[in-house]
């Protein structure tokens, strides 16, 4: 009778397979050691979740593109442009430097619709470039990124009062973004933003896991040739996933202006890279076909914990950028290693 031999514990393999978790854990531990109030102050937790919220919308959109083995470098600029347009439409009637002085009673729904429409259009352009022009997603989204940034600059420069930040938002617009409800027994406010992000996460989870589109998306990302042979409309799937990503960017832009207090030409800068990094930290494979919505949510929160924590302890902003760059390289390297090992 043959006996099966148990594999001995390989410390090197364990470290390599869990390197990202270990490094992130050490980073967070280091922040807590430097300033223990980071974790003991509940206000910090609320702030982290609130700041994660608008970024999570972007990550939820970008995640689907990574599942398709694509990417999106235009997400941040789309967020910035939609934030600028929505903000310009929804300035307070008594604001002295209104972008559109003829709008006396700004409509929240009109601003939301315009933001979503612009985001969807940009997503559709990206999708058309990838699906029908056969461009790599990197190139298609880079072109859209540059074009949207130029349009954003022109839009802000066209302000009747000259180029300046877009602010002075109507109270009803600011309240639905920056408002919240009081947590019983405390002086803390639970932001509406967290609720919006939770709803978006549930909707995206349903699309990914309970619809034909979600099933097709994973099939195309895993093996587009096999998906096409099996009868899946690959081009249509790519277009819809890009369209959804654009809608998510539009929603993020609609919320981001009031969250920040104003919109400038730099709003949204590097948001796309943060979204990609959050997805990768959350287990979405850069090679396509692998990823979950809970993973993206967790990855977004972890990334914001690091960003907020490093800022909280007063670390130089340039060092923060270096750390984020190292995390991206490490994450992709480990993902590639796992993929090669699986093959």
mmCIF file of C-alpha atoms in Angstrom:
data_model
loop_
_atom_site.group_PDB
_atom_site.id
_atom_site.type_symbol
_atom_site.label_atom_id
_atom_site.label_comp_id
_atom_site.label_asym_id
_atom_site.label_seq_id
_atom_site.Cartn_x
_atom_site.Cartn_y
_atom_site.Cartn_z
ATOM 1 C CA UNK A 1 0.000 0.000 0.000
ATOM 2 C CA UNK A 2 1.467 3.331 -1.129
ATOM 3 C CA UNK A 3 1.745 6.150 1.362
ATOM 4 C CA UNK A 4 1.428 9.761 0.401
ATOM 5 C CA UNK A 5 4.234 12.009 1.537
ATOM 6 C CA UNK A 6 3.336 15.391 2.894
ATOM 7 C CA UNK A 7 5.023 18.357 1.318
ATOM 8 C CA UNK A 8 7.435 20.022 3.709
ATOM 9 C CA UNK A 9 6.867 23.684 4.560
ATOM 10 C CA UNK A 10 8.822 25.895 2.193
ATOM 11 C CA UNK A 11 9.582 29.170 3.946
ATOM 12 C CA UNK A 12 10.884 30.844 0.772
ATOM 13 C CA UNK A 13 7.717 29.982 -1.161
ATOM 14 C CA UNK A 14 5.576 31.204 1.717
ATOM 15 C CA UNK A 15 7.370 34.563 1.775
ATOM 16 C CA UNK A 16 7.133 34.971 -2.020
ATOM 17 C CA UNK A 17 3.457 34.012 -2.166
ATOM 18 C CA UNK A 18 2.524 36.354 0.673
ATOM 19 C CA UNK A 19 5.087 39.116 0.159
ATOM 20 C CA UNK A 20 2.495 41.754 -0.683
ATOM 21 C CA UNK A 21 0.372 41.006 2.387
ATOM 22 C CA UNK A 22 3.457 41.000 4.599
ATOM 23 C CA UNK A 23 4.759 44.329 3.267
ATOM 24 C CA UNK A 24 1.365 46.026 3.508
ATOM 25 C CA UNK A 25 0.945 44.650 7.028
ATOM 26 C CA UNK A 26 4.356 45.982 8.028
ATOM 27 C CA UNK A 27 3.543 49.394 6.535
ATOM 28 C CA UNK A 28 0.310 49.657 8.507
ATOM 29 C CA UNK A 29 2.023 48.354 11.646
ATOM 30 C CA UNK A 30 4.765 50.948 11.235
ATOM 31 C CA UNK A 31 2.163 53.727 10.970
ATOM 32 C CA UNK A 32 0.444 52.501 14.146
ATOM 33 C CA UNK A 33 3.771 52.317 16.018
ATOM 34 C CA UNK A 34 4.701 55.869 15.007
ATOM 35 C CA UNK A 35 1.277 57.187 16.070
ATOM 36 C CA UNK A 36 -1.071 54.767 17.907
ATOM 37 C CA UNK A 37 -3.947 57.268 17.678
ATOM 38 C CA UNK A 38 -4.183 56.381 13.993
ATOM 39 C CA UNK A 39 -6.065 53.195 14.849
ATOM 40 C CA UNK A 40 -7.644 54.227 18.175
ATOM 41 C CA UNK A 41 -9.353 57.364 16.887
ATOM 42 C CA UNK A 42 -12.690 56.345 15.278
ATOM 43 C CA UNK A 43 -12.739 59.615 13.314
ATOM 44 C CA UNK A 44 -9.788 58.318 11.295
ATOM 45 C CA UNK A 45 -11.740 55.209 10.313
ATOM 46 C CA UNK A 46 -14.667 57.336 9.122
ATOM 47 C CA UNK A 47 -12.321 59.612 7.182
ATOM 48 C CA UNK A 48 -10.599 56.664 5.498
ATOM 49 C CA UNK A 49 -13.888 55.077 4.438
ATOM 50 C CA UNK A 50 -15.195 58.430 3.222
ATOM 51 C CA UNK A 51 -12.077 59.107 1.150
ATOM 52 C CA UNK A 52 -12.196 55.561 -0.196
ATOM 53 C CA UNK A 53 -15.771 56.001 -1.418
ATOM 54 C CA UNK A 54 -15.290 58.137 -4.539
ATOM 55 C CA UNK A 55 -12.093 56.263 -5.436
ATOM 56 C CA UNK A 56 -13.937 52.967 -5.090
ATOM 57 C CA UNK A 57 -16.296 53.951 -7.907
ATOM 58 C CA UNK A 58 -13.266 54.301 -10.180
ATOM 59 C CA UNK A 59 -11.775 50.992 -9.034
ATOM 60 C CA UNK A 60 -15.080 49.199 -9.633
ATOM 61 C CA UNK A 61 -15.060 50.474 -13.210
ATOM 62 C CA UNK A 62 -11.382 49.795 -13.814
ATOM 63 C CA UNK A 63 -11.655 46.310 -12.301
ATOM 64 C CA UNK A 64 -13.847 45.099 -15.160
ATOM 65 C CA UNK A 65 -11.279 46.308 -17.696
ATOM 66 C CA UNK A 66 -8.501 44.460 -15.885
ATOM 67 C CA UNK A 67 -10.675 41.331 -15.977
ATOM 68 C CA UNK A 68 -10.674 41.797 -19.781
ATOM 69 C CA UNK A 69 -6.843 41.920 -19.596
ATOM 70 C CA UNK A 70 -7.040 45.621 -20.392
ATOM 71 C CA UNK A 71 -6.485 48.833 -18.468
ATOM 72 C CA UNK A 72 -7.599 52.463 -18.429
ATOM 73 C CA UNK A 73 -5.315 55.480 -18.133
ATOM 74 C CA UNK A 74 -8.109 57.966 -18.796
ATOM 75 C CA UNK A 75 -10.201 57.314 -15.672
ATOM 76 C CA UNK A 76 -8.718 60.142 -13.596
ATOM 77 C CA UNK A 77 -9.148 62.783 -16.293
ATOM 78 C CA UNK A 78 -12.722 61.642 -16.990
ATOM 79 C CA UNK A 79 -13.452 62.037 -13.275
ATOM 80 C CA UNK A 80 -11.900 65.512 -13.340
ATOM 81 C CA UNK A 81 -13.895 66.618 -16.380
ATOM 82 C CA UNK A 82 -17.227 65.249 -15.147
ATOM 83 C CA UNK A 83 -16.570 66.863 -11.760
ATOM 84 C CA UNK A 84 -15.915 70.208 -13.466
ATOM 85 C CA UNK A 85 -19.037 70.076 -15.649
ATOM 86 C CA UNK A 86 -21.335 68.889 -12.836
ATOM 87 C CA UNK A 87 -19.848 71.492 -10.508
ATOM 88 C CA UNK A 88 -20.329 74.289 -13.047
ATOM 89 C CA UNK A 89 -23.971 73.292 -13.533
ATOM 90 C CA UNK A 90 -24.686 73.043 -9.810
ATOM 91 C CA UNK A 91 -23.207 76.233 -8.391
ATOM 92 C CA UNK A 92 -25.245 78.181 -5.859
ATOM 93 C CA UNK A 93 -27.666 80.722 -7.422
ATOM 94 C CA UNK A 94 -26.194 83.510 -5.265
ATOM 95 C CA UNK A 95 -22.556 82.641 -6.010
ATOM 96 C CA UNK A 96 -21.016 85.795 -7.504
ATOM 97 C CA UNK A 97 -18.736 84.049 -9.995
ATOM 98 C CA UNK A 98 -21.095 81.497 -11.511
ATOM 99 C CA UNK A 99 -19.830 79.596 -14.531
ATOM 100 C CA UNK A 100 -23.329 79.565 -16.013
ATOM 101 C CA UNK A 101 -24.959 82.750 -14.653
ATOM 102 C CA UNK A 102 -28.261 82.040 -16.446
ATOM 103 C CA UNK A 103 -28.917 78.887 -14.398
ATOM 104 C CA UNK A 104 -31.032 80.208 -11.532
ATOM 105 C CA UNK A 105 -32.321 76.921 -10.097
ATOM 106 C CA UNK A 106 -29.725 74.168 -10.647
ATOM 107 C CA UNK A 107 -31.123 70.640 -10.948
ATOM 108 C CA UNK A 108 -29.284 67.864 -9.122
ATOM 109 C CA UNK A 109 -30.635 65.283 -11.543
ATOM 110 C CA UNK A 110 -29.533 67.302 -14.574
ATOM 111 C CA UNK A 111 -26.002 67.545 -13.174
ATOM 112 C CA UNK A 112 -25.959 63.832 -12.364
ATOM 113 C CA UNK A 113 -27.282 62.918 -15.815
ATOM 114 C CA UNK A 114 -24.683 65.069 -17.594
ATOM 115 C CA UNK A 115 -21.838 63.590 -15.519
ATOM 116 C CA UNK A 116 -22.983 60.032 -16.239
ATOM 117 C CA UNK A 117 -23.524 60.814 -19.942
ATOM 118 C CA UNK A 118 -20.032 62.282 -20.355
ATOM 119 C CA UNK A 119 -18.479 59.342 -18.511
ATOM 120 C CA UNK A 120 -20.442 56.838 -20.593
ATOM 121 C CA UNK A 121 -19.424 58.580 -23.834
ATOM 122 C CA UNK A 122 -15.751 58.498 -22.866
ATOM 123 C CA UNK A 123 -16.051 54.833 -21.888
ATOM 124 C CA UNK A 124 -17.733 54.053 -25.216
ATOM 125 C CA UNK A 125 -14.902 55.777 -27.121
ATOM 126 C CA UNK A 126 -12.346 53.711 -25.212
ATOM 127 C CA UNK A 127 -14.347 50.547 -25.867
ATOM 128 C CA UNK A 128 -14.720 51.309 -29.571
ATOM 129 C CA UNK A 129 -10.980 51.782 -29.874
ATOM 130 C CA UNK A 130 -10.280 48.437 -28.209
ATOM 131 C CA UNK A 131 -13.130 46.361 -29.677
ATOM 132 C CA UNK A 132 -13.353 47.660 -33.244
ATOM 133 C CA UNK A 133 -10.100 49.477 -33.979
ATOM 134 C CA UNK A 134 -8.113 46.680 -32.326
ATOM 135 C CA UNK A 135 -6.072 49.135 -30.292
ATOM 136 C CA UNK A 136 -4.442 48.037 -27.084
ATOM 137 C CA UNK A 137 -6.382 49.429 -24.120
ATOM 138 C CA UNK A 138 -3.233 51.254 -22.989
ATOM 139 C CA UNK A 139 -3.054 53.220 -26.261
ATOM 140 C CA UNK A 140 -6.795 53.840 -26.596
ATOM 141 C CA UNK A 141 -7.155 55.128 -23.036
ATOM 142 C CA UNK A 142 -3.946 57.171 -23.259
ATOM 143 C CA UNK A 143 -5.346 58.991 -26.291
ATOM 144 C CA UNK A 144 -8.650 59.642 -24.515
ATOM 145 C CA UNK A 145 -6.768 60.773 -21.399
ATOM 146 C CA UNK A 146 -4.844 63.427 -23.330
ATOM 147 C CA UNK A 147 -7.923 64.585 -25.260
ATOM 148 C CA UNK A 148 -10.091 64.870 -22.132
ATOM 149 C CA UNK A 149 -7.364 66.743 -20.261
ATOM 150 C CA UNK A 150 -7.171 69.241 -23.105
ATOM 151 C CA UNK A 151 -10.960 69.641 -23.135
ATOM 152 C CA UNK A 152 -10.934 70.108 -19.342
ATOM 153 C CA UNK A 153 -8.342 72.884 -19.634
ATOM 154 C CA UNK A 154 -10.385 74.634 -22.337
ATOM 155 C CA UNK A 155 -13.573 74.254 -20.278
ATOM 156 C CA UNK A 156 -12.065 75.770 -17.131
ATOM 157 C CA UNK A 157 -10.385 78.549 -19.144
ATOM 158 C CA UNK A 158 -13.771 79.458 -20.678
ATOM 159 C CA UNK A 159 -15.073 80.606 -17.293
ATOM 160 C CA UNK A 160 -16.569 84.111 -17.771
ATOM 161 C CA UNK A 161 -14.465 85.267 -14.806
ATOM 162 C CA UNK A 162 -11.272 83.699 -16.119
ATOM 163 C CA UNK A 163 -9.535 80.386 -15.321
ATOM 164 C CA UNK A 164 -10.183 79.563 -11.682
ATOM 165 C CA UNK A 165 -11.320 76.668 -9.481
ATOM 166 C CA UNK A 166 -14.981 75.761 -9.822
ATOM 167 C CA UNK A 167 -16.621 76.051 -6.424
ATOM 168 C CA UNK A 168 -19.524 77.666 -4.622
ATOM 169 C CA UNK A 169 -21.713 74.594 -5.010
ATOM 170 C CA UNK A 170 -25.421 74.754 -4.221
ATOM 171 C CA UNK A 171 -26.242 73.662 -0.680
ATOM 172 C CA UNK A 172 -28.484 70.811 -1.807
ATOM 173 C CA UNK A 173 -25.655 69.447 -3.974
ATOM 174 C CA UNK A 174 -23.047 69.787 -1.236
ATOM 175 C CA UNK A 175 -25.341 68.208 1.353
ATOM 176 C CA UNK A 176 -26.055 65.000 -0.570
ATOM 177 C CA UNK A 177 -22.306 64.496 -0.953
ATOM 178 C CA UNK A 178 -20.798 65.842 2.248
ATOM 179 C CA UNK A 179 -23.754 65.151 4.490
ATOM 180 C CA UNK A 180 -24.502 62.138 6.651
ATOM 181 C CA UNK A 181 -26.322 61.022 9.753
ATOM 182 C CA UNK A 182 -25.102 61.209 13.310
ATOM 183 C CA UNK A 183 -23.848 58.011 14.904
ATOM 184 C CA UNK A 184 -25.823 57.531 18.159
ATOM 185 C CA UNK A 185 -23.843 58.172 21.333
ATOM 186 C CA UNK A 186 -21.018 59.979 19.528
ATOM 187 C CA UNK A 187 -20.292 63.308 17.905
ATOM 188 C CA UNK A 188 -19.350 61.513 14.681
ATOM 189 C CA UNK A 189 -21.194 61.690 11.380
ATOM 190 C CA UNK A 190 -21.554 58.655 9.138
ATOM 191 C CA UNK A 191 -21.153 60.043 5.585
ATOM 192 C CA UNK A 192 -23.657 59.365 2.821
ATOM 193 C CA UNK A 193 -20.658 58.747 0.556
ATOM 194 C CA UNK A 194 -20.004 55.421 2.252
ATOM 195 C CA UNK A 195 -23.589 54.348 1.596
ATOM 196 C CA UNK A 196 -23.337 55.332 -2.085
ATOM 197 C CA UNK A 197 -20.122 53.324 -2.444
ATOM 198 C CA UNK A 198 -21.696 50.306 -0.731
ATOM 199 C CA UNK A 199 -24.687 50.423 -3.097
ATOM 200 C CA UNK A 200 -22.380 50.674 -6.130
ATOM 201 C CA UNK A 201 -20.376 47.685 -4.861
ATOM 202 C CA UNK A 202 -23.509 45.561 -4.467
ATOM 203 C CA UNK A 203 -24.719 46.490 -7.963
ATOM 204 C CA UNK A 204 -21.351 45.669 -9.509
ATOM 205 C CA UNK A 205 -21.170 42.389 -7.568
ATOM 206 C CA UNK A 206 -24.552 41.442 -9.029
ATOM 207 C CA UNK A 207 -23.430 42.318 -12.560
ATOM 208 C CA UNK A 208 -20.202 40.353 -12.222
ATOM 209 C CA UNK A 209 -21.701 37.269 -10.591
ATOM 210 C CA UNK A 210 -25.361 37.012 -11.571
ATOM 211 C CA UNK A 211 -25.609 38.218 -15.165
ATOM 212 C CA UNK A 212 -24.659 36.877 -18.576
ATOM 213 C CA UNK A 213 -22.469 39.939 -19.076
ATOM 214 C CA UNK A 214 -20.408 39.053 -16.010
ATOM 215 C CA UNK A 215 -19.978 35.468 -17.159
ATOM 216 C CA UNK A 216 -18.972 36.619 -20.636
ATOM 217 C CA UNK A 217 -16.575 39.208 -19.234
ATOM 218 C CA UNK A 218 -14.581 36.583 -17.347
ATOM 219 C CA UNK A 219 -14.629 34.286 -20.371
ATOM 220 C CA UNK A 220 -13.292 37.012 -22.678
ATOM 221 C CA UNK A 221 -10.647 37.993 -20.153
ATOM 222 C CA UNK A 222 -9.530 34.414 -19.660
ATOM 223 C CA UNK A 223 -9.340 33.469 -23.349
ATOM 224 C CA UNK A 224 -10.926 35.767 -25.973
ATOM 225 C CA UNK A 225 -10.417 33.276 -28.817
ATOM 226 C CA UNK A 226 -12.127 30.473 -26.921
ATOM 227 C CA UNK A 227 -14.905 32.862 -25.861
ATOM 228 C CA UNK A 228 -15.563 33.836 -29.474
ATOM 229 C CA UNK A 229 -15.614 30.198 -30.583
ATOM 230 C CA UNK A 230 -18.154 29.420 -27.855
ATOM 231 C CA UNK A 231 -20.525 32.021 -29.298
ATOM 232 C CA UNK A 232 -19.833 35.010 -27.072
ATOM 233 C CA UNK A 233 -20.003 38.384 -28.796
ATOM 234 C CA UNK A 234 -16.551 39.570 -27.731
ATOM 235 C CA UNK A 235 -16.830 43.070 -29.214
ATOM 236 C CA UNK A 236 -20.200 43.704 -27.591
ATOM 237 C CA UNK A 237 -18.902 42.468 -24.233
ATOM 238 C CA UNK A 238 -15.864 44.756 -24.409
ATOM 239 C CA UNK A 239 -18.029 47.736 -25.369
ATOM 240 C CA UNK A 240 -20.491 47.219 -22.501
ATOM 241 C CA UNK A 241 -17.758 46.739 -19.886
ATOM 242 C CA UNK A 242 -16.036 49.952 -21.036
ATOM 243 C CA UNK A 243 -19.403 51.731 -21.045
ATOM 244 C CA UNK A 244 -20.055 50.656 -17.453
ATOM 245 C CA UNK A 245 -16.577 51.812 -16.443
ATOM 246 C CA UNK A 246 -17.316 55.248 -17.911
ATOM 247 C CA UNK A 247 -20.582 55.455 -15.975
ATOM 248 C CA UNK A 248 -18.712 54.663 -12.753
ATOM 249 C CA UNK A 249 -16.186 57.422 -13.516
ATOM 250 C CA UNK A 250 -19.042 59.847 -14.135
ATOM 251 C CA UNK A 251 -20.604 58.984 -10.777
ATOM 252 C CA UNK A 252 -17.247 59.461 -9.075
ATOM 253 C CA UNK A 253 -16.811 62.855 -10.747
ATOM 254 C CA UNK A 254 -20.297 63.956 -9.683
ATOM 255 C CA UNK A 255 -19.404 63.190 -6.057
ATOM 256 C CA UNK A 256 -15.773 64.306 -6.071
ATOM 257 C CA UNK A 257 -16.292 68.055 -6.575
ATOM 258 C CA UNK A 258 -18.270 68.728 -3.371
ATOM 259 C CA UNK A 259 -16.118 66.233 -1.462
ATOM 260 C CA UNK A 260 -13.031 68.282 -2.280
ATOM 261 C CA UNK A 261 -14.821 71.624 -2.095
ATOM 262 C CA UNK A 262 -13.777 72.777 -5.567
ATOM 263 C CA UNK A 263 -12.618 71.465 -8.944
ATOM 264 C CA UNK A 264 -9.416 72.461 -10.753
ATOM 265 C CA UNK A 265 -7.565 71.219 -13.827
ATOM 266 C CA UNK A 266 -5.598 68.842 -11.579
ATOM 267 C CA UNK A 267 -8.669 67.145 -10.091
ATOM 268 C CA UNK A 268 -8.531 63.443 -10.898
ATOM 269 C CA UNK A 269 -4.789 63.395 -11.530
ATOM 270 C CA UNK A 270 -3.338 59.899 -10.881
ATOM 271 C CA UNK A 271 -6.746 58.572 -9.790
ATOM 272 C CA UNK A 272 -6.505 55.969 -12.551
ATOM 273 C CA UNK A 273 -3.211 54.622 -11.199
ATOM 274 C CA UNK A 274 -4.646 54.450 -7.679
ATOM 275 C CA UNK A 275 -7.647 52.524 -9.027
ATOM 276 C CA UNK A 276 -5.418 50.035 -10.838
ATOM 277 C CA UNK A 277 -3.267 49.619 -7.733
ATOM 278 C CA UNK A 278 -6.331 49.074 -5.528
ATOM 279 C CA UNK A 279 -7.603 46.375 -7.896
ATOM 280 C CA UNK A 280 -4.239 44.624 -7.997
ATOM 281 C CA UNK A 281 -3.898 44.724 -4.206
ATOM 282 C CA UNK A 282 -7.419 43.273 -4.059
ATOM 283 C CA UNK A 283 -6.410 40.251 -6.133
ATOM 284 C CA UNK A 284 -7.504 41.262 -9.650
ATOM 285 C CA UNK A 285 -5.052 39.752 -12.123
ATOM 286 C CA UNK A 286 -3.359 42.094 -14.580
ATOM 287 C CA UNK A 287 -3.410 39.169 -17.020
ATOM 288 C CA UNK A 288 -7.210 39.057 -17.045
ATOM 289 C CA UNK A 289 -9.925 36.600 -16.069
ATOM 290 C CA UNK A 290 -9.430 36.753 -12.285
ATOM 291 C CA UNK A 291 -10.908 39.115 -9.714
ATOM 292 C CA UNK A 292 -13.761 39.766 -7.285
ATOM 293 C CA UNK A 293 -15.739 42.796 -6.149
ATOM 294 C CA UNK A 294 -15.029 42.147 -2.415
ATOM 295 C CA UNK A 295 -11.339 42.010 -3.319
ATOM 296 C CA UNK A 296 -11.549 45.395 -5.054
ATOM 297 C CA UNK A 297 -13.385 46.908 -2.082
ATOM 298 C CA UNK A 298 -10.776 45.547 0.326
ATOM 299 C CA UNK A 299 -7.909 46.637 -1.911
ATOM 300 C CA UNK A 300 -9.337 50.161 -2.145
ATOM 301 C CA UNK A 301 -9.657 50.412 1.633
ATOM 302 C CA UNK A 302 -6.143 49.050 2.217
ATOM 303 C CA UNK A 303 -4.642 51.499 -0.268
ATOM 304 C CA UNK A 304 -6.464 54.397 1.378
ATOM 305 C CA UNK A 305 -5.341 53.222 4.828
ATOM 306 C CA UNK A 306 -1.751 53.436 3.566
ATOM 307 C CA UNK A 307 -2.271 56.830 1.869
ATOM 308 C CA UNK A 308 -4.091 58.342 4.836
ATOM 309 C CA UNK A 309 -1.759 56.739 7.359
ATOM 310 C CA UNK A 310 1.444 57.980 5.706
ATOM 311 C CA UNK A 311 -0.036 61.473 5.536
ATOM 312 C CA UNK A 312 -1.244 61.171 9.131
ATOM 313 C CA UNK A 313 2.268 60.551 10.454
ATOM 314 C CA UNK A 314 3.636 63.395 8.335
ATOM 315 C CA UNK A 315 5.692 61.385 5.856
ATOM 316 C CA UNK A 316 7.069 63.371 2.921
ATOM 317 C CA UNK A 317 4.610 63.256 -0.012
ATOM 318 C CA UNK A 318 7.409 62.321 -2.416
ATOM 319 C CA UNK A 319 8.261 59.290 -0.294
ATOM 320 C CA UNK A 320 4.587 58.315 -0.410
ATOM 321 C CA UNK A 321 4.727 58.295 -4.225
ATOM 322 C CA UNK A 322 7.841 56.099 -4.121
ATOM 323 C CA UNK A 323 6.112 53.614 -1.813
ATOM 324 C CA UNK A 324 3.042 53.451 -4.069
ATOM 325 C CA UNK A 325 5.265 52.877 -7.107
ATOM 326 C CA UNK A 326 7.055 50.027 -5.365
ATOM 327 C CA UNK A 327 3.704 48.482 -4.394
ATOM 328 C CA UNK A 328 2.526 48.532 -8.023
ATOM 329 C CA UNK A 329 5.720 46.873 -9.284
ATOM 330 C CA UNK A 330 5.632 44.280 -6.520
ATOM 331 C CA UNK A 331 1.955 43.488 -7.056
ATOM 332 C CA UNK A 332 2.290 42.963 -10.816
ATOM 333 C CA UNK A 333 5.516 40.967 -10.359
ATOM 334 C CA UNK A 334 3.841 38.598 -7.891
ATOM 335 C CA UNK A 335 0.780 38.262 -10.104
ATOM 336 C CA UNK A 336 3.005 37.389 -13.085
ATOM 337 C CA UNK A 337 4.913 34.875 -10.980
ATOM 338 C CA UNK A 338 1.695 33.121 -9.952
ATOM 339 C CA UNK A 339 0.482 33.017 -13.550
ATOM 340 C CA UNK A 340 3.753 31.533 -14.836
ATOM 341 C CA UNK A 341 3.835 29.013 -12.002
ATOM 342 C CA UNK A 342 0.245 27.948 -12.751
ATOM 343 C CA UNK A 343 1.114 27.361 -16.399
#
